[in-house]
Coordinates of C-alpha atoms in Angstrom, one line a residue:
X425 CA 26.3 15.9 -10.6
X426 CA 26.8 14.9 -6.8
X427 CA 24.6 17.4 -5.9
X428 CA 21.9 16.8 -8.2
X429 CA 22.1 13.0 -6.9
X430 CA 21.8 14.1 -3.4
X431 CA 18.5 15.8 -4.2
X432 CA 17.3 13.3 -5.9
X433 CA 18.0 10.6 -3.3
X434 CA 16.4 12.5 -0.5
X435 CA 12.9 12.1 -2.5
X436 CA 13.3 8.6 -4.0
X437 CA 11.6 7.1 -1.7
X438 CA 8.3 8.9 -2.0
X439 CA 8.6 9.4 -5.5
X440 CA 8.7 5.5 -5.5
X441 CA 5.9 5.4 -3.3
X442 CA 3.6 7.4 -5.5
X443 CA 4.6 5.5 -8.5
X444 CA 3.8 2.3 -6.9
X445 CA 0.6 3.2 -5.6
X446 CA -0.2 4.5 -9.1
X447 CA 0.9 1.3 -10.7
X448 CA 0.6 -1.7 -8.0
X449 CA 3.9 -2.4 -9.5
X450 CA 7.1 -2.5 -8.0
X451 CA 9.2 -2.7 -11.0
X452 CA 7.2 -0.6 -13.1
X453 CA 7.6 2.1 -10.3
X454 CA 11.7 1.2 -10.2
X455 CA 12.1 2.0 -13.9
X456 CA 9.3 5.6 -14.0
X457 CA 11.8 6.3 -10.7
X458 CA 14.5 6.0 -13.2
X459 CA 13.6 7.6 -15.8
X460 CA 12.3 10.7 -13.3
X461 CA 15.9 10.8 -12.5
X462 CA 17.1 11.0 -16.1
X463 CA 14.7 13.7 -16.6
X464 CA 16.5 15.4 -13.2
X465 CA 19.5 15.1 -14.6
X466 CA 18.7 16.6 -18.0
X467 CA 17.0 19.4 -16.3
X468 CA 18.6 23.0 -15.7
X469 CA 18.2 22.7 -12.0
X470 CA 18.6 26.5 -11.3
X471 CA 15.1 26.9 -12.7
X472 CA 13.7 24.6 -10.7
X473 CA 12.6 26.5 -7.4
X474 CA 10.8 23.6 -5.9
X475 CA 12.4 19.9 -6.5
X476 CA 9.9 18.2 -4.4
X477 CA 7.2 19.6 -6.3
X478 CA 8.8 19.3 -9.7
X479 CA 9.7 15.5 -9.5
X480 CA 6.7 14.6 -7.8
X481 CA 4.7 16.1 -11.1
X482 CA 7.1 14.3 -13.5
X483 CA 6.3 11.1 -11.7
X484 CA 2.9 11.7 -11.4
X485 CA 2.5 12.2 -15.3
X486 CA 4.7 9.4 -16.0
X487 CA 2.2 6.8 -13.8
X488 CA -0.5 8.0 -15.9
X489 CA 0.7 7.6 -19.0
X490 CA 1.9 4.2 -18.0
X491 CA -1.4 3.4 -16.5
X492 CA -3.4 3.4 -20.3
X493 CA -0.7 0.6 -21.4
X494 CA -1.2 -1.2 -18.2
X495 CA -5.2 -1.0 -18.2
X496 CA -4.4 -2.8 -22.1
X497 CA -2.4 -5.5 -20.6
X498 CA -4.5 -6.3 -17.7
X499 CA -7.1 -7.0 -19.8
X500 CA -5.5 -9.9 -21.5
X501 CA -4.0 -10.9 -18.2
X502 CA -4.3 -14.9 -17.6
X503 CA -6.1 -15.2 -14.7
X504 CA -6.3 -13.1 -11.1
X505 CA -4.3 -9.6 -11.6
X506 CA -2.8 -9.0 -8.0
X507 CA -0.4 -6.2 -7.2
X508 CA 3.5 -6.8 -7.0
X509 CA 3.6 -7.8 -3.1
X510 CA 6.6 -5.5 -1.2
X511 CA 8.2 -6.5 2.0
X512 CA 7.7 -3.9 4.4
X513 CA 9.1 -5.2 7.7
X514 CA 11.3 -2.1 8.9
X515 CA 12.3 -3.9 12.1
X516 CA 12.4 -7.4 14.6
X517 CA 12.4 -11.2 12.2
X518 CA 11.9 -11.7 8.5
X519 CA 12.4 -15.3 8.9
X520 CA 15.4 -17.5 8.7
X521 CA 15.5 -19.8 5.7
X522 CA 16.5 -23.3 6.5
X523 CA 19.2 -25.0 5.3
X524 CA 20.4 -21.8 3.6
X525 CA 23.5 -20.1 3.9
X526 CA 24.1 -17.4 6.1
X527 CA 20.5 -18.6 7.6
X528 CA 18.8 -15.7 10.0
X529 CA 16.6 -13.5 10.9
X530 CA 16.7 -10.8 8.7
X531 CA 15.9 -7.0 8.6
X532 CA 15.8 -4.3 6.4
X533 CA 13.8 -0.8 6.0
X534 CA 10.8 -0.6 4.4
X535 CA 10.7 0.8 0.8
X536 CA 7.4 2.4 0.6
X537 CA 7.8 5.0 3.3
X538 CA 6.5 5.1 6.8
X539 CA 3.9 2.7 7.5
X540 CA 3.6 4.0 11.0
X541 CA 0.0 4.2 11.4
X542 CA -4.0 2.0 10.1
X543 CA -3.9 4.4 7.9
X544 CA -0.2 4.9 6.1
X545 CA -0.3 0.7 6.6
X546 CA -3.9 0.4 4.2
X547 CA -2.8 2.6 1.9
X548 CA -0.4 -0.8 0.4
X549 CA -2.5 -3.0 1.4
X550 CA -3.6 -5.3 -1.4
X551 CA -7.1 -4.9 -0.9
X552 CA -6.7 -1.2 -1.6
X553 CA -4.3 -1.6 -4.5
X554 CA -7.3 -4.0 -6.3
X555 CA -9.9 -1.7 -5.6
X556 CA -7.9 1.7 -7.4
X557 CA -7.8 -0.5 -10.8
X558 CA -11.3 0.4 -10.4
X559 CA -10.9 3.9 -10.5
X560 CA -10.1 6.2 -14.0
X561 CA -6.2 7.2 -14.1
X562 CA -7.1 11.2 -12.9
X563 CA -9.1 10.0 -9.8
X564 CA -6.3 7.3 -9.0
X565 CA -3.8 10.5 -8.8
X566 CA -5.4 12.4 -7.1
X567 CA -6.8 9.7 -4.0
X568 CA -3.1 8.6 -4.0
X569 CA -1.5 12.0 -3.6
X570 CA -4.3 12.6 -1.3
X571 CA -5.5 9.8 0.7
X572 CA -2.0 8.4 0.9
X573 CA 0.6 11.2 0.9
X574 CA -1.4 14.5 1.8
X575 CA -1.3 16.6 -0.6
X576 CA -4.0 19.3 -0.7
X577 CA -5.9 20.3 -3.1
X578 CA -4.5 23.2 -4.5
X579 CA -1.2 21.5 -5.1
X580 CA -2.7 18.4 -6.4
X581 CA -4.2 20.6 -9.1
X582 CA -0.7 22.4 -10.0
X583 CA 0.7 18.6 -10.5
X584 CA -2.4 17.6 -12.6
X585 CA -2.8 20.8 -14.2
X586 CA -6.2 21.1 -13.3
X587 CA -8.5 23.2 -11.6
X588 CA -9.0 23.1 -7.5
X589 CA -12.9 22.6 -7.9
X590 CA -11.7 19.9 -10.3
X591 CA -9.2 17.5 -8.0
X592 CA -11.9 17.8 -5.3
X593 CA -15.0 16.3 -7.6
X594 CA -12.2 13.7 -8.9
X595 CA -11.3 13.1 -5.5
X596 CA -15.0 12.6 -4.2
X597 CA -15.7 10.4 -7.0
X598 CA -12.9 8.2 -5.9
X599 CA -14.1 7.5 -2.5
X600 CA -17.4 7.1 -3.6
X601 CA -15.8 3.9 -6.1
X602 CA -13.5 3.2 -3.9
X603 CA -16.3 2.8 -0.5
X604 CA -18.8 0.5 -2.5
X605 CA -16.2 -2.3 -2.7
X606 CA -14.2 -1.6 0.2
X607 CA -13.2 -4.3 3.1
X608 CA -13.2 -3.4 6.7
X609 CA -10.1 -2.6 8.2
X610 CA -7.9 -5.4 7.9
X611 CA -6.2 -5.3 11.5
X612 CA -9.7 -5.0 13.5
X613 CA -8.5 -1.4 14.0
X614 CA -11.1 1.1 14.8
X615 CA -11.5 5.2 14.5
X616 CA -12.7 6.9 17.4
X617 CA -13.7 10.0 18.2
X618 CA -11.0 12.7 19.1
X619 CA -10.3 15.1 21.8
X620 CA -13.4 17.4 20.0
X621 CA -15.8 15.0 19.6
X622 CA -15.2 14.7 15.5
X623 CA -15.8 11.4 14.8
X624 CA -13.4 8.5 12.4
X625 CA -14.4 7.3 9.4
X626 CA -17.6 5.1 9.8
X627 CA -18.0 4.0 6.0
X628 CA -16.0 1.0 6.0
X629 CA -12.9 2.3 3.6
X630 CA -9.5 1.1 4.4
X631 CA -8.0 5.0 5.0
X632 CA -9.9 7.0 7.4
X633 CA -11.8 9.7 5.5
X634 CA -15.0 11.8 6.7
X635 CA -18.1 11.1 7.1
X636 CA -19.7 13.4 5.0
X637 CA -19.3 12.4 1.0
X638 CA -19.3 16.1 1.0
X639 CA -16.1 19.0 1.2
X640 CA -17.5 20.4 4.5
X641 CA -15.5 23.7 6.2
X642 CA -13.0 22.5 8.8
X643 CA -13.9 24.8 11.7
X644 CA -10.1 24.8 13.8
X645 CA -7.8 24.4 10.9
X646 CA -6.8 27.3 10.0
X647 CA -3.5 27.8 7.9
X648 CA -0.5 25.6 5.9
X649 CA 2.7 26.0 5.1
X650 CA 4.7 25.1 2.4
X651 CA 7.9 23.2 2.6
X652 CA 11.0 23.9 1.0
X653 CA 10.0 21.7 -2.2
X654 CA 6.8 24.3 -2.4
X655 CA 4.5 21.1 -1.0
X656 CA 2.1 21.5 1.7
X657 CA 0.5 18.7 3.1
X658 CA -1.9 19.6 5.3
X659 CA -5.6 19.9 5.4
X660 CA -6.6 23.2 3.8
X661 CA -9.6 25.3 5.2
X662 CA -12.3 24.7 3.0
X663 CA -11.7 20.4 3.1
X664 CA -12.8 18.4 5.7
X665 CA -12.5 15.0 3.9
X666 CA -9.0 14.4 4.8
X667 CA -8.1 12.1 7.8
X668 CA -6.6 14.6 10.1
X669 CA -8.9 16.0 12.8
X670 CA -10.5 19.2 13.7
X671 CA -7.6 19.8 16.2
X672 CA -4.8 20.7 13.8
X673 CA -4.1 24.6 13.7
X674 CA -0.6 24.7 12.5
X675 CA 1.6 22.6 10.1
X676 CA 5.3 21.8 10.5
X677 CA 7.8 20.6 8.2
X678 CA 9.7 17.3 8.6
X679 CA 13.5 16.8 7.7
X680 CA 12.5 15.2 4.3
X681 CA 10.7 18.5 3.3
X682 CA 7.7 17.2 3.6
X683 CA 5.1 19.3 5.7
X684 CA 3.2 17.1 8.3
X685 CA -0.2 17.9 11.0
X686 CA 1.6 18.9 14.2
X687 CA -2.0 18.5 15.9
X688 CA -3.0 15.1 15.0
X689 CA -5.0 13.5 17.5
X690 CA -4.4 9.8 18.1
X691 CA -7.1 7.0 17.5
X692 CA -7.3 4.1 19.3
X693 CA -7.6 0.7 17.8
X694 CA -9.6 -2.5 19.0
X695 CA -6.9 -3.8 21.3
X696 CA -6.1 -0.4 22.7
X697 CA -2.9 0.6 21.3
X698 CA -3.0 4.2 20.1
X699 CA -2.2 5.1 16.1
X700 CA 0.2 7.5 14.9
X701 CA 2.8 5.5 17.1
X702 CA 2.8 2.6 15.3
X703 CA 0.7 -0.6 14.8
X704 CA 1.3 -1.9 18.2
X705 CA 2.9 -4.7 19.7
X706 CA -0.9 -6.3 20.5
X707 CA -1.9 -6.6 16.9
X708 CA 1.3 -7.7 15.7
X709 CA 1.3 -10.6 17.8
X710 CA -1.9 -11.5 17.1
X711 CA -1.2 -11.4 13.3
X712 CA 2.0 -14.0 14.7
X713 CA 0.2 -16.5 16.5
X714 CA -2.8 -16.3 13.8
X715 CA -0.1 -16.9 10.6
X716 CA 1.7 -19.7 12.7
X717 CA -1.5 -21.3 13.3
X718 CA -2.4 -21.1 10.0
X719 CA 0.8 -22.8 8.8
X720 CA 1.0 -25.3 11.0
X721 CA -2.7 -26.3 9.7
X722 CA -2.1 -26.0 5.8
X723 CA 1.4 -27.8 6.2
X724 CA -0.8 -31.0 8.0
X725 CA -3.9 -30.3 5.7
X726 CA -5.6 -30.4 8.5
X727 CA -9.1 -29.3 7.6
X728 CA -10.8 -28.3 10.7
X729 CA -8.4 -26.6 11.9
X730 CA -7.8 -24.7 8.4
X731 CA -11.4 -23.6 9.2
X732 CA -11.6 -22.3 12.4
X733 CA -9.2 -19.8 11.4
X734 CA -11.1 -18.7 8.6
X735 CA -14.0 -16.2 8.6
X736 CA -17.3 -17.7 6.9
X737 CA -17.3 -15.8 4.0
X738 CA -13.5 -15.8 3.5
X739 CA -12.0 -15.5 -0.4
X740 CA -8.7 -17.0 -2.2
X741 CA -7.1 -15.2 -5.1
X742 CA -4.2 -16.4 -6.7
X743 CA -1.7 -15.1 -9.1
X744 CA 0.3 -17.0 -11.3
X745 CA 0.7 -14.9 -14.5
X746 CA -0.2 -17.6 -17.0
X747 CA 3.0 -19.4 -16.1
X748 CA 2.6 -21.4 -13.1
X749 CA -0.7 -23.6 -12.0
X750 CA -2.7 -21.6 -9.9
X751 CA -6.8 -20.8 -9.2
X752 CA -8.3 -18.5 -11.9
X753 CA -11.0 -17.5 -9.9
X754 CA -12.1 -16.3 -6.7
X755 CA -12.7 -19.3 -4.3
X756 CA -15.2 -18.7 -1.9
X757 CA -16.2 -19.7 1.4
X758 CA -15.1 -21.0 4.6
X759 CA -15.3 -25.2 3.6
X760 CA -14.1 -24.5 -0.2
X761 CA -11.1 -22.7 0.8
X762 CA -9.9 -24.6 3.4
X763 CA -10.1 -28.1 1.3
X764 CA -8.2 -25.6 -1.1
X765 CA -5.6 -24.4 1.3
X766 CA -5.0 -27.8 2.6
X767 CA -4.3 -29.1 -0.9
X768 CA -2.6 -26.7 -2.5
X769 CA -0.9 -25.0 0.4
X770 CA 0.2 -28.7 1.9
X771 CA 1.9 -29.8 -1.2
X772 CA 3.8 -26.0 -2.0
X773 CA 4.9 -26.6 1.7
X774 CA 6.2 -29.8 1.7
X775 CA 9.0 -27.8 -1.4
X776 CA 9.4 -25.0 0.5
X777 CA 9.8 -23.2 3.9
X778 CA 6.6 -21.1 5.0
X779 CA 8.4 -17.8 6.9
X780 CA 5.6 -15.2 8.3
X781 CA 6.8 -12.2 7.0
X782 CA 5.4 -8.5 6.8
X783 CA 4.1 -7.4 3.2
X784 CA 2.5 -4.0 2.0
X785 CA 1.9 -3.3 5.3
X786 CA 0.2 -7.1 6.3
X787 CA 0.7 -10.1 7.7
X788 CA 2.1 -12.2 4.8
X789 CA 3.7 -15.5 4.4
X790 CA 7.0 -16.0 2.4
X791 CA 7.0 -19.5 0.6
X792 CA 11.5 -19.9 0.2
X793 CA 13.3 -22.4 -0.8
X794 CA 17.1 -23.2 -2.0
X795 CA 17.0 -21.4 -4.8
X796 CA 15.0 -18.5 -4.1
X797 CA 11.3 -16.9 -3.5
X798 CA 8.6 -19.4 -4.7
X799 CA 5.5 -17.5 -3.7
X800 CA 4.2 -14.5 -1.2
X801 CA 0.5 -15.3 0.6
X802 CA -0.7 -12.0 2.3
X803 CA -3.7 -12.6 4.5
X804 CA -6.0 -10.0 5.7
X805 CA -7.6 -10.4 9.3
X806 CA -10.7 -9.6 10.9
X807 CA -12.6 -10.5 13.9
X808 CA -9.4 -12.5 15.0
X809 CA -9.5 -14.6 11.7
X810 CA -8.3 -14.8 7.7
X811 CA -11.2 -12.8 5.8
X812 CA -9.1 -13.6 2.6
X813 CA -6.1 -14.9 0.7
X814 CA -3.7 -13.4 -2.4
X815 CA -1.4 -15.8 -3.5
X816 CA 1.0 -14.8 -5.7
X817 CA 3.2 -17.0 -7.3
X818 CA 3.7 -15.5 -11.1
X819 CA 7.6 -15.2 -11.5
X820 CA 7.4 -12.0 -12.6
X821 CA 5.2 -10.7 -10.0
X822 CA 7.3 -12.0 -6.7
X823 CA 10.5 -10.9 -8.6
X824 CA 11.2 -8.0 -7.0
X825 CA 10.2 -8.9 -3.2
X826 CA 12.8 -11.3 -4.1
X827 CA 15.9 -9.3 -4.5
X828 CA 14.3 -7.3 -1.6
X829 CA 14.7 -10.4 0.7
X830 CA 18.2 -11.0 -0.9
X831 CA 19.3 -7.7 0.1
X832 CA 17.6 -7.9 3.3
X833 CA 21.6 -8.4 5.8
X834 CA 21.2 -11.8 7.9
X835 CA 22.1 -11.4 11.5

């Protein structure tokens, strides 16, 4: 039994991740993570020559049978849907909660798995979570488990029980739905070309893809290897849609048993700090000076200064379940959401404390006051400016960020 919770522990958290991303809900993807684990436990383990693989199916099938329920009540939701916001911050200041006990900065690791690069930080990003309600259950699968985790083709299939041709047309379909909606990057990052000369994506999705809609023949990629749970992750020959580059001729396999490009060439973002290594200390402090701007001008209601922060075609969504007051529809506009923010924002901050935070990934404000979580505002950023807004403040929606921040150990 200690063993078979060992194994299970060392794939939690990506079998969380997929569930989440499948769902756009954190406690929805606690209880399918659960119930995985039953199903582990229940299980004669000796037949099971692949764990990786095997709960990474169960957890796959369980999202989409949740996902036709979900679809249902979505439908009937009051208001904006937004995804469950998830602190993310794996390092440095949460925030420090005034006039609280035990008041600090606080830090924890983040839940959803590396978020080390543009592209591993998009792939939670809000936008992206709004735009796969978009897509059918199948091609939601197989873009997460793709686009998000790396899974080839031919082992997407196995978990889908479908045909290769068929998780590549599903896929294509995806990004095709997926790129007529999509917002830039939200950090101002930008793909360059490699060491080879093969070029980013230059379609305007949030996860670096090709730029042929096409499966194309990757010329230098040549073989992959499977990982002790029987899961390959990298690019196979025949796909060149992937975000890997034309560099990559070997795969190697990470502690975690998860196979991972050992040829991956770095991209450069707009203020020079190279991906795969992180974010970079540039963007994150302009994502700090921008949010404490910002705060500082909704807690004055200061209007023209709410408005040079903002883009001019800037949007507001809020979330508040049916249960608490908040905007049922888009606001739009530079002038209409800044007399919004100033308002709304002004008189939520004059009950709570306003603590720039890091959520799915983002910049993301955490509204806190004596008795708990009150709301989570994640802002996207382009062009050195807010581009748009989700507020959530539904109780049932900021519930789990809030035991996350409870958890988080004050220093």
């Amino acid at each position: 039994m200690v063993d078979a919770a060992m194994e299970f522990e060392a794939h939690r958290a990506r079998l969380f991740g997929i569930a989440y991303r499948m769902l756009g809900s954190a406690s929805e993807a606690e209880d399918l993570v659960q119930e995985a684990y039953l199903r582990w436990e229940r299980t004669d383990r000796d037949t099971v020559t692949a764990p990786g693989a095997w709960l990474a199916k169960v957890v796959t099938n369980l999202s989409l049978n949740e996902l036709a329920s979900a679809r249902m009540r979505r439908e009937r939701y009051v208001g904006q849907w937004l995804p469950e916001p998830v602190l993310t911050t794996a390092s440095g200041t949460v925030g420090a909660v005034a006039g609280t006990s035990g008041a600090g900065p606080r830090t924890a690791p983040p839940p959803l798995g590396p978020l080390e690069t543009v592209e591993q930080r998009d792939s939670v990003s809000f936008a992206l979570l709004v735009l796969l309600e978009r897509l059918t259950p199948p091609e939601r699968a197989v873009f997460v488990l793709r686009e998000a985790f790396g899974y080839p083709h031919r082992d997407i299939a196995e978990l889908l029980e479908t045909s290769e041709a068929n998780s590549r047309q599903l896929h294509r379909r995806a990004k095709q739905a997926i790129g007529r909606g999509a917002p830039a990057p939200r950090t101002g990052e930008t793909c360059t070309k490699d060491a080879t000369g093969t070029a980013g994506a230059t379609d305007g999705t949030v996860t670096a893809v090709a730029t042929d809609a096409t499966d194309a023949t990757d010329a230098t990629d040549t073989t992959d290897t499977t990982d002790t749970t029987g899961t390959a992750v990298a690019t196979d020959a025949t796909d060149a849609t992937d975000a890997t580059d034309a560099t990559d001729t070997t795969d190697t396999t990470d502690t975690t048993g998860t196979a991972v490009a050992a040829g991956t060439t770095d991209t450069t973002d707009a203020t020079g700090t190279v991906g795969g290594t992180g974010v970079g200390a540039p963007v994150r402090q302009r994502w700090t000076g921008l949010v404490e701007s910002f705060v500082a001008a909704a807690r004055e209601g200061d209007l023209r200064r709410l408005e040079r922060l903002l883009t001019e075609d800037v949007v507001s969504y809020a979330d508040g379940g049916g249960r608490i007051s908040a905007a049922r529809r888009p606001i739009l506009g530079r002038a209409k959401v800044a007399r919004y923010l100033a308002g709304g924002l002004a008189r939520f901050a004059a009950a709570a404390v306003l603590v720039p935070c890091e959520v799915n990934g983002g910049p993301a404000l955490l509204a806190l006051a004596e008795d708990g979580l009150l709301g989570v505002v994640t802002l996207e950023v382009a062009q050195e400016r807010i581009s748009a807004l989700r507020i959530c403040v539904s109780p049932d929606k900021i519930a789990y960020a809030a035991r996350q921040f409870a958890a988080y150990p004050s220093s």
